Amino acid sequence: MAHECDDCGESFNTLTRLRLHDCGDVQSETFSTSSEPNRSDSGYSSPTEKRNASVAELDNLLDRFSDGDIDALHYAVVEFESALSAALEEDNSGDTYRDVFWPYHERVSDALNEAARSEGWSFLADVTKAHDPAQDDEIPLVTPAVANAVGRHLIRTRLTDGVKAISVAALEYLDAIAVNAPDTADSAREEVHAYGWGIDHPAHSVTDRLHARTSEDIFSVNPTLEHAFYADQYAAVDLLEELVRDESIDGTLPRVTRDDMPYRRYLLDCVYGLKTDDHWPGMPRYYNWHEEFDYTFELDETVEQRIRELVEETGFGADLPNDWTFRDLGV
C-alpha cells in the first residue's frame, strides 16, 4: 500500500519512509507524532536537547502503541534512531548512547514483536525496508531491535508453520546484517543468530550463505549453526560436516597457553548444549522461545554418532579425554 505525503504528494511504500522523508522542513499534521510543532535538527540548540526531545517522544509513541495505535510504532522506531544518533553526537565515550540504547532496546524489540504477532510479517517487512542495513554505508542504529523482532518471528514461524512459511525477506534481512554490520556492532551481529532457523528453506540457502562467510565471520556463523540444530538437526549436521571438512577454512583463534585453535575445530563448539537440558541459545534477547513453545530437544543417535565420527576423522579429538562429551567440545 502506498502512503502519500499531504504536503508534497510524494508516495512511499511504507509509513516509516513517509515519516523519515524531508519535505522542506514541513510535515502534514496527518503524520505528526505529537501535538508539538515539528522542528528540523537545526531547531535544537544542542544534541542533548535533541536527544531529550526524541526520548520524550519515543515514550509517548510507545505508550500510544500500547493503547492500540499500531502506526505509532513505525514512528517510535524513527524516534529511537533519532535519539541514538543524538546520543552519539552528544558524548564520544558512548555512555550516553548506552543509557538510551539498552533501556529502549528491550521496549522497542518487545513492541515490534507484539506487532508482528498481531499484524503478521507485513508489519515487520515495512520496518525492515525503511531501515535497510544494506542501503547506506552505515547500518541503522535501530538494527538490533528490528533484528530481534525478526528473529523471534522467524523462530515462531518455523515452529508453528514450518520452514516453507518463513518469508525469504526475513532471512535476507538477517543475512544482510551479518554481511554489512561492522565487527564493532556487537548487539546487531548477535541478534542475527536466529538466521539458523531458516536452514533447509526451499527458496533461500542458509547453508550456502553461512559457508560463504565462515572464514570472515566465524563468531557469527558458529552460534547461528547452533540455532540450526534446534530447527533441523539433520540439515545442521550436514552443514557442520561440510564446514569442518573444508580445509579452505583456515583461520585460527589465538589461545594463551596452547596452540591456536583452527576455525574448523571452533565450529564444533556449536554442539556444546545439544545433550543437556540446561543450555539454550541466548539469542534473540528477551525471548525464551523454548519456554513459549514448551520446546524439547532430543539429539538423534545417528546425528550424535556422525558428530563423534567427524571429530575423530578430522583429528580434533586428539586432546579430548577418552570418554569425551559434547561439553568437552566447548570453547
CSV table of C-alpha atoms in Angstrom, one decimal:
chain,number,residue,atom,x,y,z
A,1,MET,CA,0.0,0.0,0.0
A,2,ALA,CA,1.4,3.4,-1.0
A,3,HIS,CA,1.4,6.3,1.5
A,4,GLU,CA,1.3,9.8,0.2
A,5,CYS,CA,2.6,13.0,1.8
A,6,ASP,CA,-0.3,15.5,2.1
A,7,ASP,CA,2.2,18.4,1.6
A,8,CYS,CA,4.3,17.4,-1.4
A,9,GLY,CA,2.4,14.5,-2.9
A,10,GLU,CA,5.3,12.1,-2.9
A,11,SER,CA,4.4,8.5,-2.4
A,12,PHE,CA,6.2,6.0,-0.2
A,13,ASN,CA,6.0,2.2,0.2
A,14,THR,CA,6.0,2.4,4.0
A,15,LEU,CA,4.7,4.7,6.7
A,16,THR,CA,8.2,4.8,8.2
A,17,ARG,CA,9.7,6.1,4.9
A,18,LEU,CA,7.0,8.7,4.8
A,19,ARG,CA,7.8,9.7,8.4
A,20,LEU,CA,11.5,9.9,7.5
A,21,HIS,CA,11.3,12.0,4.3
A,22,ASP,CA,12.3,15.6,4.3
A,23,CYS,CA,9.5,17.8,2.9
A,24,GLY,CA,11.3,21.1,3.1
A,25,ASP,CA,11.1,21.1,6.9
A,26,VAL,CA,7.3,20.9,6.5
A,27,GLN,CA,5.2,17.9,7.6
A,28,SER,CA,1.5,17.4,7.5
A,29,GLU,CA,-0.4,17.2,10.8
A,30,THR,CA,-1.8,13.9,9.5
A,31,PHE,CA,1.6,12.3,10.1
A,32,SER,CA,2.8,14.4,13.1
A,33,THR,CA,3.7,12.2,16.0
A,34,SER,CA,2.8,14.7,18.8
A,35,SER,CA,0.9,17.9,19.4
A,36,GLU,CA,4.2,19.9,19.4
A,37,PRO,CA,5.3,21.6,16.2
A,38,ASN,CA,7.8,19.6,14.1
A,39,ARG,CA,11.3,21.1,14.0
A,40,SER,CA,14.3,20.4,11.9
A,41,ASP,CA,17.5,19.3,13.6
A,42,SER,CA,18.8,22.8,13.4
A,43,GLY,CA,15.9,23.9,15.7
A,44,TYR,CA,17.6,22.2,18.6
A,45,SER,CA,20.2,24.2,20.5
A,46,SER,CA,22.3,21.1,21.3
A,47,PRO,CA,22.5,17.3,20.8
A,48,THR,CA,21.3,17.0,24.4
A,49,GLU,CA,18.1,18.9,23.7
A,50,LYS,CA,17.5,16.8,20.5
A,51,ARG,CA,18.1,13.5,22.4
A,52,ASN,CA,15.8,14.6,25.3
A,53,ALA,CA,13.1,15.5,22.8
A,54,SER,CA,13.4,12.3,20.9
A,55,VAL,CA,13.4,10.2,24.1
A,56,ALA,CA,10.3,12.0,25.3
A,57,GLU,CA,8.5,11.5,22.0
A,58,LEU,CA,9.7,7.8,22.0
A,59,ASP,CA,8.0,7.3,25.3
A,60,ASN,CA,4.8,8.9,24.0
A,61,LEU,CA,4.8,6.8,20.9
A,62,LEU,CA,5.4,3.6,22.8
A,63,ASP,CA,2.5,4.5,25.1
A,64,ARG,CA,0.3,5.2,22.1
A,65,PHE,CA,1.2,1.8,20.7
A,66,SER,CA,0.3,0.1,24.0
A,67,ASP,CA,-3.1,1.8,23.8
A,68,GLY,CA,-3.7,0.2,20.4
A,69,ASP,CA,-2.2,2.7,17.9
A,70,ILE,CA,-0.2,0.3,15.6
A,71,ASP,CA,1.0,3.1,13.3
A,72,ALA,CA,2.7,4.9,16.3
A,73,LEU,CA,5.2,2.1,16.4
A,74,HIS,CA,6.6,3.0,13.0
A,75,TYR,CA,7.2,6.5,14.3
A,76,ALA,CA,8.7,5.1,17.5
A,77,VAL,CA,11.4,3.3,15.6
A,78,VAL,CA,12.2,6.5,13.8
A,79,GLU,CA,12.4,8.4,17.2
A,80,PHE,CA,14.6,5.7,18.6
A,81,GLU,CA,17.0,6.1,15.7
A,82,SER,CA,17.0,9.9,16.3
A,83,ALA,CA,17.6,9.6,20.0
A,84,LEU,CA,20.5,7.2,19.4
A,85,SER,CA,22.0,9.5,16.8
A,86,ALA,CA,21.8,12.5,19.1
A,87,ALA,CA,23.4,10.5,21.9
A,88,LEU,CA,26.4,9.7,19.7
A,89,GLU,CA,26.7,13.4,18.8
A,90,GLU,CA,26.5,14.4,22.5
A,91,ASP,CA,29.0,12.0,24.0
A,92,ASN,CA,32.0,10.4,22.3
A,93,SER,CA,32.6,8.0,25.2
A,94,GLY,CA,29.5,6.0,24.4
A,95,ASP,CA,28.0,6.2,27.9
A,96,THR,CA,25.0,8.4,26.8
A,97,TYR,CA,24.4,6.1,23.8
A,98,ARG,CA,24.3,3.1,26.1
A,99,ASP,CA,22.0,4.9,28.5
A,100,VAL,CA,19.5,5.3,25.7
A,101,PHE,CA,20.1,2.1,23.8
A,102,TRP,CA,19.7,-0.6,26.5
A,103,PRO,CA,16.5,0.6,28.2
A,104,TYR,CA,14.8,1.1,24.9
A,105,HIS,CA,16.2,-1.8,23.0
A,106,GLU,CA,14.1,-4.2,25.0
A,107,ARG,CA,11.0,-2.0,24.9
A,108,VAL,CA,11.1,-1.4,21.2
A,109,SER,CA,12.0,-5.1,20.5
A,110,ASP,CA,9.1,-6.2,22.6
A,111,ALA,CA,6.7,-3.8,20.9
A,112,LEU,CA,7.8,-4.9,17.4
A,113,ASN,CA,7.4,-8.5,18.4
A,114,GLU,CA,3.9,-7.8,19.7
A,115,ALA,CA,3.0,-6.0,16.4
A,116,ALA,CA,4.4,-8.9,14.4
A,117,ARG,CA,2.3,-11.3,16.3
A,118,SER,CA,-0.9,-9.3,15.7
A,119,GLU,CA,-0.2,-8.0,12.2
A,120,GLY,CA,2.0,-10.7,10.7
A,121,TRP,CA,5.2,-10.4,8.7
A,122,SER,CA,3.8,-7.5,6.7
A,123,PHE,CA,4.3,-5.1,9.6
A,124,LEU,CA,8.0,-6.1,10.1
A,125,ALA,CA,8.5,-6.1,6.3
A,126,ASP,CA,7.7,-2.4,6.3
A,127,VAL,CA,10.1,-1.7,9.1
A,128,THR,CA,12.9,-3.7,7.6
A,129,LYS,CA,12.5,-1.9,4.2
A,130,ALA,CA,12.6,1.5,5.9
A,131,HIS,CA,15.7,0.7,8.0
A,132,ASP,CA,17.6,-1.4,5.4
A,133,PRO,CA,21.1,-2.5,6.6
A,134,ALA,CA,22.3,-2.8,3.1
A,135,GLN,CA,21.2,0.6,1.8
A,136,ASP,CA,23.7,3.0,3.3
A,137,ASP,CA,27.4,3.0,4.3
A,138,GLU,CA,26.4,2.5,8.0
A,139,ILE,CA,23.7,0.2,9.2
A,140,PRO,CA,20.8,2.0,11.1
A,141,LEU,CA,21.2,2.3,14.8
A,142,VAL,CA,17.9,0.7,15.4
A,143,THR,CA,19.0,-2.5,13.6
A,144,PRO,CA,19.4,-4.6,16.8
A,145,ALA,CA,15.8,-4.0,17.9
A,146,VAL,CA,14.4,-4.7,14.4
A,147,ALA,CA,16.6,-7.8,14.0
A,148,ASN,CA,15.5,-9.0,17.5
A,149,ALA,CA,11.8,-8.9,16.4
A,150,VAL,CA,12.6,-10.5,13.0
A,151,GLY,CA,14.5,-13.3,14.8
A,152,ARG,CA,11.6,-14.0,17.1
A,153,HIS,CA,9.2,-14.0,14.2
A,154,LEU,CA,11.4,-16.4,12.3
A,155,ILE,CA,11.7,-18.9,15.2
A,156,ARG,CA,7.9,-18.7,15.9
A,157,THR,CA,7.1,-19.2,12.2
A,158,ARG,CA,9.3,-22.2,11.9
A,159,LEU,CA,7.9,-23.9,15.0
A,160,THR,CA,4.3,-23.2,14.2
A,161,ASP,CA,4.0,-23.4,10.4
A,162,GLY,CA,7.3,-25.0,9.2
A,163,VAL,CA,10.3,-23.7,7.2
A,164,LYS,CA,8.4,-23.0,4.0
A,165,ALA,CA,6.2,-20.4,5.8
A,166,ILE,CA,9.3,-18.3,6.6
A,167,SER,CA,9.5,-15.2,4.5
A,168,VAL,CA,12.6,-15.1,2.3
A,169,ALA,CA,12.7,-11.4,3.0
A,170,ALA,CA,13.2,-12.1,6.7
A,171,LEU,CA,16.1,-14.4,6.0
A,172,GLU,CA,17.6,-11.9,3.6
A,173,TYR,CA,17.3,-9.1,6.2
A,174,LEU,CA,19.2,-11.0,8.9
A,175,ASP,CA,21.8,-12.2,6.4
A,176,ALA,CA,22.3,-8.6,5.2
A,177,ILE,CA,23.1,-7.5,8.8
A,178,ALA,CA,25.7,-10.2,9.1
A,179,VAL,CA,27.3,-9.2,5.8
A,180,ASN,CA,27.1,-5.4,6.4
A,181,ALA,CA,27.4,-4.8,10.1
A,182,PRO,CA,31.0,-3.9,11.2
A,183,ASP,CA,32.7,-6.0,13.8
A,184,THR,CA,32.1,-3.3,16.4
A,185,ALA,CA,28.3,-3.6,16.1
A,186,ASP,CA,28.1,-6.4,18.6
A,187,SER,CA,24.5,-6.1,19.5
A,188,ALA,CA,23.3,-6.1,15.9
A,189,ARG,CA,25.5,-9.1,14.9
A,190,GLU,CA,24.4,-11.1,17.9
A,191,GLU,CA,20.7,-10.7,17.1
A,192,VAL,CA,21.1,-12.4,13.7
A,193,HIS,CA,21.9,-15.8,15.2
A,194,ALA,CA,18.2,-16.8,14.7
A,195,TYR,CA,19.0,-16.9,11.0
A,196,GLY,CA,19.9,-20.6,11.6
A,197,TRP,CA,16.2,-21.4,11.9
A,198,GLY,CA,15.9,-20.9,8.2
A,199,ILE,CA,18.1,-23.8,7.4
A,200,ASP,CA,16.8,-26.0,4.5
A,201,HIS,CA,14.5,-23.3,3.3
A,202,PRO,CA,13.5,-24.2,-0.3
A,203,ALA,CA,14.0,-20.7,-1.7
A,204,HIS,CA,16.9,-19.3,0.4
A,205,SER,CA,20.0,-21.4,1.0
A,206,VAL,CA,21.1,-20.7,4.6
A,207,THR,CA,23.8,-23.4,4.1
A,208,ASP,CA,25.4,-21.6,1.1
A,209,ARG,CA,25.3,-18.2,2.8
A,210,LEU,CA,26.9,-19.5,6.0
A,211,HIS,CA,29.6,-21.5,4.1
A,212,ALA,CA,30.5,-18.4,2.1
A,213,ARG,CA,31.2,-16.3,5.1
A,214,THR,CA,32.6,-18.7,7.6
A,215,SER,CA,36.3,-17.7,7.2
A,216,GLU,CA,35.4,-14.0,7.6
A,217,ASP,CA,32.6,-14.3,10.1
A,218,ILE,CA,33.3,-17.3,12.4
A,219,PHE,CA,31.9,-15.7,15.5
A,220,SER,CA,28.5,-15.2,13.9
A,221,VAL,CA,28.4,-18.5,11.9
A,222,ASN,CA,29.2,-20.7,14.9
A,223,PRO,CA,26.2,-19.6,17.1
A,224,THR,CA,23.9,-19.4,14.0
A,225,LEU,CA,24.8,-23.1,13.3
A,226,GLU,CA,23.9,-23.9,17.0
A,227,HIS,CA,20.4,-22.4,16.4
A,228,ALA,CA,20.2,-24.5,13.2
A,229,PHE,CA,20.4,-27.7,15.2
A,230,TYR,CA,17.3,-26.9,17.1
A,231,ALA,CA,15.5,-26.1,13.8
A,232,ASP,CA,16.6,-29.2,11.9
A,233,GLN,CA,19.4,-31.3,13.4
A,234,TYR,CA,19.8,-33.4,10.2
A,235,ALA,CA,20.3,-30.4,7.9
A,236,ALA,CA,22.5,-28.9,10.6
A,237,VAL,CA,24.8,-31.9,10.9
A,238,ASP,CA,25.1,-32.0,7.1
A,239,LEU,CA,26.3,-28.4,7.2
A,240,LEU,CA,28.6,-29.0,10.2
A,241,GLU,CA,30.3,-31.8,8.3
A,242,GLU,CA,30.6,-29.7,5.2
A,243,LEU,CA,32.3,-26.9,7.1
A,244,VAL,CA,34.6,-28.9,9.3
A,245,ARG,CA,35.9,-30.9,6.4
A,246,ASP,CA,36.5,-27.8,4.3
A,247,GLU,CA,40.3,-27.2,4.6
A,248,SER,CA,40.0,-23.8,2.8
A,249,ILE,CA,38.5,-22.5,6.1
A,250,ASP,CA,41.9,-21.9,7.5
A,251,GLY,CA,41.6,-19.2,10.1
A,252,THR,CA,42.7,-19.7,13.7
A,253,LEU,CA,41.8,-18.3,17.2
A,254,PRO,CA,44.7,-17.4,19.5
A,255,ARG,CA,45.0,-19.2,22.8
A,256,VAL,CA,47.3,-18.1,25.6
A,257,THR,CA,48.6,-21.5,26.9
A,258,ARG,CA,48.0,-23.8,23.9
A,259,ASP,CA,48.4,-23.7,20.1
A,260,ASP,CA,46.0,-21.5,18.2
A,261,MET,CA,42.6,-23.2,17.6
A,262,PRO,CA,41.6,-23.7,13.9
A,263,TYR,CA,38.2,-22.2,13.0
A,264,ARG,CA,37.2,-25.7,11.9
A,265,ARG,CA,37.7,-27.0,15.4
A,266,TYR,CA,35.9,-24.0,16.9
A,267,LEU,CA,32.8,-24.8,14.8
A,268,LEU,CA,32.4,-27.9,16.9
A,269,ASP,CA,31.6,-25.7,19.8
A,270,CYS,CA,28.1,-25.3,18.3
A,271,VAL,CA,27.0,-28.7,19.7
A,272,TYR,CA,28.0,-27.9,23.3
A,273,GLY,CA,24.5,-27.9,24.7
A,274,LEU,CA,22.8,-30.5,22.5
A,275,LYS,CA,23.0,-33.3,25.1
A,276,THR,CA,21.8,-31.2,28.1
A,277,ASP,CA,18.6,-29.8,29.3
A,278,ASP,CA,20.0,-26.6,30.9
A,279,HIS,CA,21.6,-24.8,27.9
A,280,TRP,CA,19.8,-23.0,25.1
A,281,PRO,CA,21.0,-20.4,22.6
A,282,GLY,CA,20.8,-17.0,24.2
A,283,MET,CA,19.5,-15.0,21.2
A,284,PRO,CA,17.2,-13.2,20.4
A,285,ARG,CA,17.5,-11.3,23.7
A,286,TYR,CA,14.4,-11.1,26.0
A,287,TYR,CA,12.9,-14.2,24.3
A,288,ASN,CA,12.7,-17.7,25.8
A,289,TRP,CA,11.4,-19.5,22.7
A,290,HIS,CA,11.8,-22.9,24.3
A,291,GLU,CA,9.6,-21.8,27.2
A,292,GLU,CA,7.0,-20.2,24.9
A,293,PHE,CA,6.5,-23.5,23.0
A,294,ASP,CA,7.4,-25.9,25.8
A,295,TYR,CA,10.1,-27.0,23.3
A,296,THR,CA,12.0,-30.2,24.0
A,297,PHE,CA,15.0,-31.3,22.0
A,298,GLU,CA,16.4,-34.8,21.8
A,299,LEU,CA,19.6,-35.4,19.7
A,300,ASP,CA,19.1,-38.3,17.4
A,301,GLU,CA,21.6,-41.2,18.0
A,302,THR,CA,22.6,-41.2,14.3
A,303,VAL,CA,23.3,-37.5,14.4
A,304,GLU,CA,25.4,-37.9,17.6
A,305,GLN,CA,27.4,-40.7,16.0
A,306,ARG,CA,28.1,-38.6,12.9
A,307,ILE,CA,29.4,-35.8,15.1
A,308,ARG,CA,31.7,-38.2,17.0
A,309,GLU,CA,33.0,-39.7,13.8
A,310,LEU,CA,33.6,-36.2,12.4
A,311,VAL,CA,35.7,-35.3,15.5
A,312,GLU,CA,37.8,-38.4,15.1
A,313,GLU,CA,38.1,-38.2,11.4
A,314,THR,CA,39.5,-34.6,11.5
A,315,GLY,CA,41.9,-35.3,14.3
A,316,PHE,CA,40.2,-32.8,16.6
A,317,GLY,CA,39.6,-35.4,19.3
A,318,ALA,CA,43.4,-35.8,20.0
A,319,ASP,CA,43.3,-33.5,23.0
A,320,LEU,CA,40.0,-34.8,24.4
A,321,PRO,CA,39.5,-37.4,27.1
A,322,ASN,CA,38.7,-40.9,26.1
A,323,ASP,CA,35.1,-40.6,27.4
A,324,TRP,CA,34.6,-37.1,26.0
A,325,THR,CA,31.2,-35.5,25.9
A,326,PHE,CA,29.8,-32.7,23.7
A,327,ARG,CA,30.6,-30.2,26.6
A,328,ASP,CA,34.2,-31.1,26.1
A,329,LEU,CA,33.9,-29.6,22.6
A,330,GLY,CA,33.0,-26.2,24.1
A,331,VAL,CA,35.5,-23.4,23.8
